[in-house]
Short mmCIF file of C-alpha atoms and ligand atoms in Angstrom, two decimals:
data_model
loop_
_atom_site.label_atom_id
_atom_site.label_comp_id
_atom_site.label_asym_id
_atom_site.label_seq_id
_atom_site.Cartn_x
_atom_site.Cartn_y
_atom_site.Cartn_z
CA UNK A 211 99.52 125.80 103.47
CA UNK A 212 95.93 126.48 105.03
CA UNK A 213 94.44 122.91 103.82
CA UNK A 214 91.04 122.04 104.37
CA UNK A 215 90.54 125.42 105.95
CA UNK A 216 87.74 127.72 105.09
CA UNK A 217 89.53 131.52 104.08
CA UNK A 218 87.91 134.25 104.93
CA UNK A 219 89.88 137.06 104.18
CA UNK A 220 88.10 140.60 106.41
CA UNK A 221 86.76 142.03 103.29
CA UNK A 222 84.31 139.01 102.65
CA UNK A 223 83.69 139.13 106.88
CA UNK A 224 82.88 142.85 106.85
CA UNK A 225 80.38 142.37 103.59
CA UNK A 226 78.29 139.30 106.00
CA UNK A 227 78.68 141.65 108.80
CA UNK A 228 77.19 144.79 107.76
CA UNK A 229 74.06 143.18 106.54
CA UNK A 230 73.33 143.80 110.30
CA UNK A 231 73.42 147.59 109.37
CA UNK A 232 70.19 148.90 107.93
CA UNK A 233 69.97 150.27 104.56
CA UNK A 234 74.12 149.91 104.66
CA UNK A 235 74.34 149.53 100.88
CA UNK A 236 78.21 147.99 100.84
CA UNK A 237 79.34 152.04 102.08
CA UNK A 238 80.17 150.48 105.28
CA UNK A 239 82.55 147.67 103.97
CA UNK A 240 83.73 149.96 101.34
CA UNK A 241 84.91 152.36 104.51
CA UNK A 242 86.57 149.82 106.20
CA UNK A 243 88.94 148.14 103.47
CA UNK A 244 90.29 151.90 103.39
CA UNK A 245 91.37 151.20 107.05
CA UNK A 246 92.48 147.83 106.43
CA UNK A 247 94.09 149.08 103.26
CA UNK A 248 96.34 151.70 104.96
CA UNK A 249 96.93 149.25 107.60
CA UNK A 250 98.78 147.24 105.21
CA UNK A 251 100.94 150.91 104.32
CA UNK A 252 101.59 151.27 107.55
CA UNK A 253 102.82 147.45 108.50
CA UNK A 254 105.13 147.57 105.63
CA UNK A 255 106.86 150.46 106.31
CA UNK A 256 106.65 149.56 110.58
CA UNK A 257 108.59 146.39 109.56
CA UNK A 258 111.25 148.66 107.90
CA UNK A 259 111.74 151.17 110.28
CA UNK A 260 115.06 150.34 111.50
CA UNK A 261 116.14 150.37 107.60
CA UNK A 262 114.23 153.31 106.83
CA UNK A 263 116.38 155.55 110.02
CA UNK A 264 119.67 154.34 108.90
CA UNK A 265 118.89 155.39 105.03
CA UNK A 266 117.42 158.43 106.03
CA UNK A 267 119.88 159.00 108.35
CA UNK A 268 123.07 159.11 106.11
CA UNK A 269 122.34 162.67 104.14
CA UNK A 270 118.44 163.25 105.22
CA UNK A 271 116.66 161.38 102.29
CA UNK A 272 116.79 157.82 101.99
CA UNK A 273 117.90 155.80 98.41
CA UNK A 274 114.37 156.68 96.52
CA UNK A 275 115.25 160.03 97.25
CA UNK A 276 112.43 160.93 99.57
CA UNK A 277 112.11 162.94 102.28
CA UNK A 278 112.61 160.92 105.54
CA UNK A 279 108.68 160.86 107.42
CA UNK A 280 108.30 160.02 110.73
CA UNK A 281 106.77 156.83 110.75
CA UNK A 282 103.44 158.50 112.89
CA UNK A 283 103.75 161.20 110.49
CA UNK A 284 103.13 158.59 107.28
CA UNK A 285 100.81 156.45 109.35
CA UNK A 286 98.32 159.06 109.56
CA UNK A 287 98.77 160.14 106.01
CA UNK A 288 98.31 156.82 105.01
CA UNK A 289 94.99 156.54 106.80
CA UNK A 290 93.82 159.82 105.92
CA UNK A 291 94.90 159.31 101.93
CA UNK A 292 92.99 156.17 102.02
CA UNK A 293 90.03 157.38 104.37
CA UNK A 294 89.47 160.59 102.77
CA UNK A 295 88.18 158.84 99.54
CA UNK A 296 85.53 157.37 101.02
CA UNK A 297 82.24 158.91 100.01
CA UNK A 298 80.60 157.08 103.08
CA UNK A 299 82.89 159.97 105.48
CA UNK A 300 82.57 163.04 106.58
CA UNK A 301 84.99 163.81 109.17
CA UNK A 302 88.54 162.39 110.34
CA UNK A 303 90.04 163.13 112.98
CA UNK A 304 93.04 161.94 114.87
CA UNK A 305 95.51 162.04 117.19
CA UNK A 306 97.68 163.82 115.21
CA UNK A 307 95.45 166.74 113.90
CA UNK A 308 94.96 169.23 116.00
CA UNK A 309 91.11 170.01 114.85
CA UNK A 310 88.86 166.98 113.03
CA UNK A 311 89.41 167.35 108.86
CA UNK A 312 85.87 167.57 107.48
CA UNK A 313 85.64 165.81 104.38
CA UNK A 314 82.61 165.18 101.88
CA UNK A 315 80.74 166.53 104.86
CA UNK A 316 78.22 168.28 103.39
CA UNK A 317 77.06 165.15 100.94
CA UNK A 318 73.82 163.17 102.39
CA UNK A 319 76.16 160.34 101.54
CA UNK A 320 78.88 161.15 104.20
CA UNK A 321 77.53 159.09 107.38
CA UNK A 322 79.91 158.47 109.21
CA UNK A 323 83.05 159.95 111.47
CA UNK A 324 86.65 158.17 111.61
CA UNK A 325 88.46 158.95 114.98
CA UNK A 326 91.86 157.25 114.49
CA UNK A 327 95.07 157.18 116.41
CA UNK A 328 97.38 156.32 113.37
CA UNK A 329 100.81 154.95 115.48
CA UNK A 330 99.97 154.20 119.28
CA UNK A 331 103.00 153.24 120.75
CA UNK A 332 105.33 154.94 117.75
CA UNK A 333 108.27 155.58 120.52
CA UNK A 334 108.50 151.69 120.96
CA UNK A 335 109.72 151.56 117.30
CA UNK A 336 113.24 152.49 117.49
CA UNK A 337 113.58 149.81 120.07
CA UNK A 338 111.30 146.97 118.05
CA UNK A 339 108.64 146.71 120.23
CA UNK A 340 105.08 146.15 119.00
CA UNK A 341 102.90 149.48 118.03
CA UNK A 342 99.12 149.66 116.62
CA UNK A 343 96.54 151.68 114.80
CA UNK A 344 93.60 152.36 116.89
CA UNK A 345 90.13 153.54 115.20
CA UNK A 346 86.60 154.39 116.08
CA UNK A 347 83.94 154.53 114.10
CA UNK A 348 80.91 156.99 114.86
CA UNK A 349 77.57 157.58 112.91
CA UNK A 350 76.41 161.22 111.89
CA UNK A 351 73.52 162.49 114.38
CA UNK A 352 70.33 163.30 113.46
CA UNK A 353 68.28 166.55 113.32
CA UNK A 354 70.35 169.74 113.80
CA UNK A 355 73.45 168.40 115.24
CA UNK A 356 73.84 166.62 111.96
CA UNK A 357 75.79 169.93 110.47
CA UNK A 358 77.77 170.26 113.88
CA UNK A 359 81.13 168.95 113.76
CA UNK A 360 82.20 168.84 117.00
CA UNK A 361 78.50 167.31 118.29
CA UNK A 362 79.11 164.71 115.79
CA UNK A 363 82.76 164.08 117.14
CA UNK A 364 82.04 164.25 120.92
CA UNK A 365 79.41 161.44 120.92
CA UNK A 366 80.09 159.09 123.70
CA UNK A 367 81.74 155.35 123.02
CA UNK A 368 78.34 153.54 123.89
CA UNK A 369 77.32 155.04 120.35
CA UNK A 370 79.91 153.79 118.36
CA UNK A 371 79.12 151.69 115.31
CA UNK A 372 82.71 150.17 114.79
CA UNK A 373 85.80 150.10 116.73
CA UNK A 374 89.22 148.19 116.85
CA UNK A 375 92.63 148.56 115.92
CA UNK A 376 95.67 146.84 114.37
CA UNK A 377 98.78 145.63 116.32
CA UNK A 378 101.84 145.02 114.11
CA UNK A 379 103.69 143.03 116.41
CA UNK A 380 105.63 139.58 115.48
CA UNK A 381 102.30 139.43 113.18
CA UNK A 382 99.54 142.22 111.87
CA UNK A 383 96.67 141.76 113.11
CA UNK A 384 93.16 143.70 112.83
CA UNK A 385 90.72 143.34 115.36
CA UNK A 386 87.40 144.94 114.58
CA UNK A 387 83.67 144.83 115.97
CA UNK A 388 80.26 146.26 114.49
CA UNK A 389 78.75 145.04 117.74
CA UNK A 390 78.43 141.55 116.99
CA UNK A 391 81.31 140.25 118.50
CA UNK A 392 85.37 140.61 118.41
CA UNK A 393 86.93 139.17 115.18
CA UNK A 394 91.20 138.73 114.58
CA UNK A 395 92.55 138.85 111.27
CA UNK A 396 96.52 137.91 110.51
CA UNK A 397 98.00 139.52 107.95
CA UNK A 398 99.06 137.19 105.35
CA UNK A 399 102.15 139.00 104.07
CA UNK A 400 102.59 136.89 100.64
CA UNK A 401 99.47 137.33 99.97
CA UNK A 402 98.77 141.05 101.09
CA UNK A 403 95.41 139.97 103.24
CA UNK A 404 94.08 139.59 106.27
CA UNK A 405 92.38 136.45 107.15
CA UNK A 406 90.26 135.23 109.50
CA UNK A 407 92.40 133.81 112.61
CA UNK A 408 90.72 134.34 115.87
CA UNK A 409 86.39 134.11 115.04
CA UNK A 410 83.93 135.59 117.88
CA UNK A 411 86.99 136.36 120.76
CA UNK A 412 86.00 135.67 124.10
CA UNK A 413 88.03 137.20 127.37
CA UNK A 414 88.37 135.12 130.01
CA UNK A 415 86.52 135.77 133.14
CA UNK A 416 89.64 135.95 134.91
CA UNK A 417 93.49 135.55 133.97
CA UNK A 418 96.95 135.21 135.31
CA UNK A 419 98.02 139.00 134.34
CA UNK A 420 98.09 142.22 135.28
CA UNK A 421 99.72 145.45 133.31
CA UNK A 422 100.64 148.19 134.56
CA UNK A 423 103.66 150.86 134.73
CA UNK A 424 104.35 149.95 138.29
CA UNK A 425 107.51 152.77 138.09
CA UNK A 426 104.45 155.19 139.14
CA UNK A 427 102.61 153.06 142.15
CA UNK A 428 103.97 155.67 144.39
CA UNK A 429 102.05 158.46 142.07
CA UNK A 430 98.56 156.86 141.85
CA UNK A 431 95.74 156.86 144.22
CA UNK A 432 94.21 154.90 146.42
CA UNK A 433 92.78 151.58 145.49
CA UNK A 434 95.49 150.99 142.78
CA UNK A 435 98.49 150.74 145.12
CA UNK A 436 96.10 148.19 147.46
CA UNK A 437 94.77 146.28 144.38
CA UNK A 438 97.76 145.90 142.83
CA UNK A 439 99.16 144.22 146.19
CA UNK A 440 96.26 142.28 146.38
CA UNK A 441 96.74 140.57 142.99
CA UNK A 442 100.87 139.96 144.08
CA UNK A 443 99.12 138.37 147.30
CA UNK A 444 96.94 135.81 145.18
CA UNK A 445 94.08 137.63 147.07
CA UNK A 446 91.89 136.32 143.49
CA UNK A 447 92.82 133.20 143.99
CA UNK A 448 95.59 132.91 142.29
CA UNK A 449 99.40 134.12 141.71
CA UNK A 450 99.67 137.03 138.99
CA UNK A 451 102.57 137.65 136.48
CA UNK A 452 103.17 141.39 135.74
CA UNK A 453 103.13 142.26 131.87
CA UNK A 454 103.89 145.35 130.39
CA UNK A 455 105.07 146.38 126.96
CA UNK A 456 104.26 150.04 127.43
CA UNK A 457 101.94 150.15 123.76
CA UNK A 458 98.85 149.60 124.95
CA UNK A 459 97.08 148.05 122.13
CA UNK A 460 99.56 145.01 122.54
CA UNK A 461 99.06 145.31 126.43
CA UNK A 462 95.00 145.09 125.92
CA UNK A 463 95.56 142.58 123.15
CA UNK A 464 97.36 140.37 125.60
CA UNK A 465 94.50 141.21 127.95
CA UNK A 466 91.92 140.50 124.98
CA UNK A 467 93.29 137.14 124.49
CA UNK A 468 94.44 135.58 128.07
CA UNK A 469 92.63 137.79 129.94
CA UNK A 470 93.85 139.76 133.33
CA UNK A 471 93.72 143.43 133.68
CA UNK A 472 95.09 146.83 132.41
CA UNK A 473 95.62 149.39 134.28
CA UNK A 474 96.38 152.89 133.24
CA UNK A 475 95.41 155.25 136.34
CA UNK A 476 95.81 159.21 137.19
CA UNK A 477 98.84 159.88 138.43
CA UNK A 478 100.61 163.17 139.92
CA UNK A 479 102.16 163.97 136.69
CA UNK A 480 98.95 163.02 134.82
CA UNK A 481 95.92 163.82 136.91
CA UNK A 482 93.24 162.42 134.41
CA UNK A 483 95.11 159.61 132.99
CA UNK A 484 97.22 159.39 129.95
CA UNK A 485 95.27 157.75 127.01
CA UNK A 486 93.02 159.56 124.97
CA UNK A 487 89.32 158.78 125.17
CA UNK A 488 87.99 159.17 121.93
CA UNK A 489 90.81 157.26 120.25
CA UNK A 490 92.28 154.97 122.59
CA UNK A 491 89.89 154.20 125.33
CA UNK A 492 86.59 154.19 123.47
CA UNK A 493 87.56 151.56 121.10
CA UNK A 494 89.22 149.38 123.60
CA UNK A 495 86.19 149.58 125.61
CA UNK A 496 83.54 148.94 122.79
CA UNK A 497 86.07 145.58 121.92
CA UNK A 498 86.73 144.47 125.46
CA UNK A 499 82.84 145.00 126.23
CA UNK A 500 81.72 143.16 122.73
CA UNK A 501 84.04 140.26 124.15
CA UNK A 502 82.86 139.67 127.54
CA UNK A 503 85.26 142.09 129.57
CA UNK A 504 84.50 145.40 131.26
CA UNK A 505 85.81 148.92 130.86
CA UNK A 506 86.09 151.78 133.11
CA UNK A 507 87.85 155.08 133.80
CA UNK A 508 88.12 153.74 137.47
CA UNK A 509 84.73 155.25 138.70
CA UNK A 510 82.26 154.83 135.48
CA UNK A 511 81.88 153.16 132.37
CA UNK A 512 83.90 154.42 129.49
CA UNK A 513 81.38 154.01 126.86
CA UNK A 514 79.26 156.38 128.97
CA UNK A 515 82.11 159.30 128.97
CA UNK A 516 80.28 162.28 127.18
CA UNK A 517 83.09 163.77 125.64
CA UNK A 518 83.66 167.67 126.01
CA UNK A 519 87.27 167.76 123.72
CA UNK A 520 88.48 166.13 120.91
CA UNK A 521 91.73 165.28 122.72
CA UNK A 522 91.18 164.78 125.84
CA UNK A 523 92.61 161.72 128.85
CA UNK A 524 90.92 159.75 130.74
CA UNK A 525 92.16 157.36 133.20
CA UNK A 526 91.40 153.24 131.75
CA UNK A 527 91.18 150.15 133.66
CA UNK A 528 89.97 147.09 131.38
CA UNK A 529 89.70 143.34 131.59
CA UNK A 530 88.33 140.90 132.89
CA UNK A 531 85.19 140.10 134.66
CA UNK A 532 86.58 138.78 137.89
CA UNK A 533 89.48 141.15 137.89
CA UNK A 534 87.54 144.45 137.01
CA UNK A 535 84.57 143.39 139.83
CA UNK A 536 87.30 142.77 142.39
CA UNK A 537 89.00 146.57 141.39
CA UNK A 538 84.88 147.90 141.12
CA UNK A 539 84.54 146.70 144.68
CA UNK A 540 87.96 148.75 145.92
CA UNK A 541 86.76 151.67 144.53
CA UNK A 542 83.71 153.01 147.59
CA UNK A 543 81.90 154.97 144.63
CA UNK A 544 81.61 152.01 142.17
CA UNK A 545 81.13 149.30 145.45
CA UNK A 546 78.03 150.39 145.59
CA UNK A 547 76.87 150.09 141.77
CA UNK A 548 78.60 146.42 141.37
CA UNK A 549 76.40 145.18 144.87
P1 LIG B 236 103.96 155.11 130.08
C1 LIG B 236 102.39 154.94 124.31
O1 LIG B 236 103.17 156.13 124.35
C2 LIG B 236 101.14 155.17 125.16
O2 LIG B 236 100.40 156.22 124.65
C3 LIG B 236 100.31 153.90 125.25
O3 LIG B 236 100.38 153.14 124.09
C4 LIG B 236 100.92 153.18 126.44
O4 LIG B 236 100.00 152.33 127.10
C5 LIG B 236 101.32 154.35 127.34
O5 LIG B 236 101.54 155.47 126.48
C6 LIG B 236 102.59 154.06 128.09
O6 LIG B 236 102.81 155.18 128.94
O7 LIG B 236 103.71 156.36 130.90
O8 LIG B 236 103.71 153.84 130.86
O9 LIG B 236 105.26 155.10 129.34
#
């Protein structure tokens, strides 16, 4: 099946990669099998969902007798059941939770916060399209905001340690970075691991793609109306094919892979953007950055964002070198910083 290739399944990747964090004594790996491991929860019950609404559907509990869950419901129990055990954490929060859980926070052994969107996407399921687990990976500060949950929370992306996220699409896969570079792993469903598939990912300086929901041109504000003509006018220098899924860790990992642009600007009905940054946008950014692309909330850096809430928007444009210097020099403010 694989001959004469080298396996490397993300467990024995993650042990050669955190020798690049000091004094990590295996905590660090150990931490994030329990993401892969409720990643592999989550894809099996994702690949059932259609099954799982018609059972639970007929009289409100499906064969095993269970209580239907939403699927975004058990996605983030999954990752906090499987997170929570880690002695290496001391605070989860997600997209889901209204206020971060604190666990094992007081231990000198917790170092590290989990910011997770568990389902991105989850109201593309009912209609099969591809959804994805999104995850950031902060260390505790030091001195006296180490006891201070939300200081410890609302550290800005540049300061992550880990980000990436899983996309369960017509395969799993889990793309991760400790700041040495983007990694892919496929899910290998008979086997029940993820190995290595796309080493050191590199995003074109410039594709053939753009994303966008172009239902809300009319809503957004100046440049994107004007750059978004410009790229149907081949004003890069080449013709552009629109792309979007509307689950925007497949639309980024489309990006990731043949490069292009996303764009997901203000609009009138959302004035600072849609995605979350401490969830979604932060570690897009710290992957698209790690592979050669750039990341901003239209005007500045998102890895630069100092967060004030746990849950709060921010508007995200990401790709590609060529694309996102083009869009910088649109924008007056950011002209200025790109010449
Ligand atoms: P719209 C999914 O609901 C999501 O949060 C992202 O995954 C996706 O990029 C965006 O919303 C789609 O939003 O307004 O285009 O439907």
């Amino acid at each position: 099946m694989y001959e004469g290739q080298q396996l490397r399944t993300v467990q024995q990747h993650i042990l050669q990669e955190q020798t690049r964090f000091p004094g990590a004594t295996g905590e660090f790996s150990w931490l994030l099998s329990g993401i892969t491991l409720a990643a592999k929860m989550i894809q099996s019950k994702v690949r059932r969902a259609g099954l799982t609404d018609l059972l639970g559907s007929m009289d409100q509990t499906n064969v095993q007798g269970e209580v239907q869950q939403k699927l975004d419901v058990y996605s983030n129990e999954a990752l906090m059941h499987c997170l929570s055990l880690r002695q290496s954490i001391g605070i989860l929060a997600s997209e889901e939770n209204e206020r971060p859980i604190t666990v094992n926070f007081k231990s000198p052994s917790a170092k590290y916060a989990v910011i997770f969107d568990p389902l991105d996407g989850s109201s593309n399921i009912d209609v099969n399209v591809s959804v994805g687990t999104t995850f950031s990976i902060l260390r505790r500060p030091e001195g006296e905001d180490s006891t201070d949950v939300e200081k410890w929370v609302l550290q800005p992306g540049a300061t992550q340690v880990a980000a990436g996220y899983v996309v369960y699409g017509s395969s799993t896969i889990l793309v991760y970075s400790v700041g040495n570079g983007v990694h892919g792993f496929t899910l290998e469903p008979g086997v029940g691991a993820f190995l290595l598939s796309h080493e050191s990912i590199k995003m074109p300086s410039q594709g053939t793609y753009y994303s966008t929901n172009e239902g809300y041109v009319n809503q957004m504000p100046a440049p994107y109306p004007e750059f978004i003509q410009d790229l149907r006018q081949g004003k890069l220098g080449r013709p552009y094919s629109a792309r979007y899924i509307g689950s925007m860790v497949a639309d980024f990992h489309r990006t990731l892979l043949k490069g292009g642009i996303f764009l997901y600007p203000p609009t009138e009905a959302q004035s600072s953007g849609k995605l979350r940054l401490l969830y979604e946008a932060n570690p897009i950014a710290f992957i698209a950055e790690q592979a050669g692309g750039i990341a901003t909330d239209g005007n500045q850096r998102i890895l630069d964002i100092q967060p004030t809430t746990i849950h709060q928007r921010t508007p995200l444009v990401v790709g590609s070198q060529v694309e996102m210097q083009a869009f910088a020099n649109a924008v007056p403010a950011m002209a200025e910083s790109v010449n």
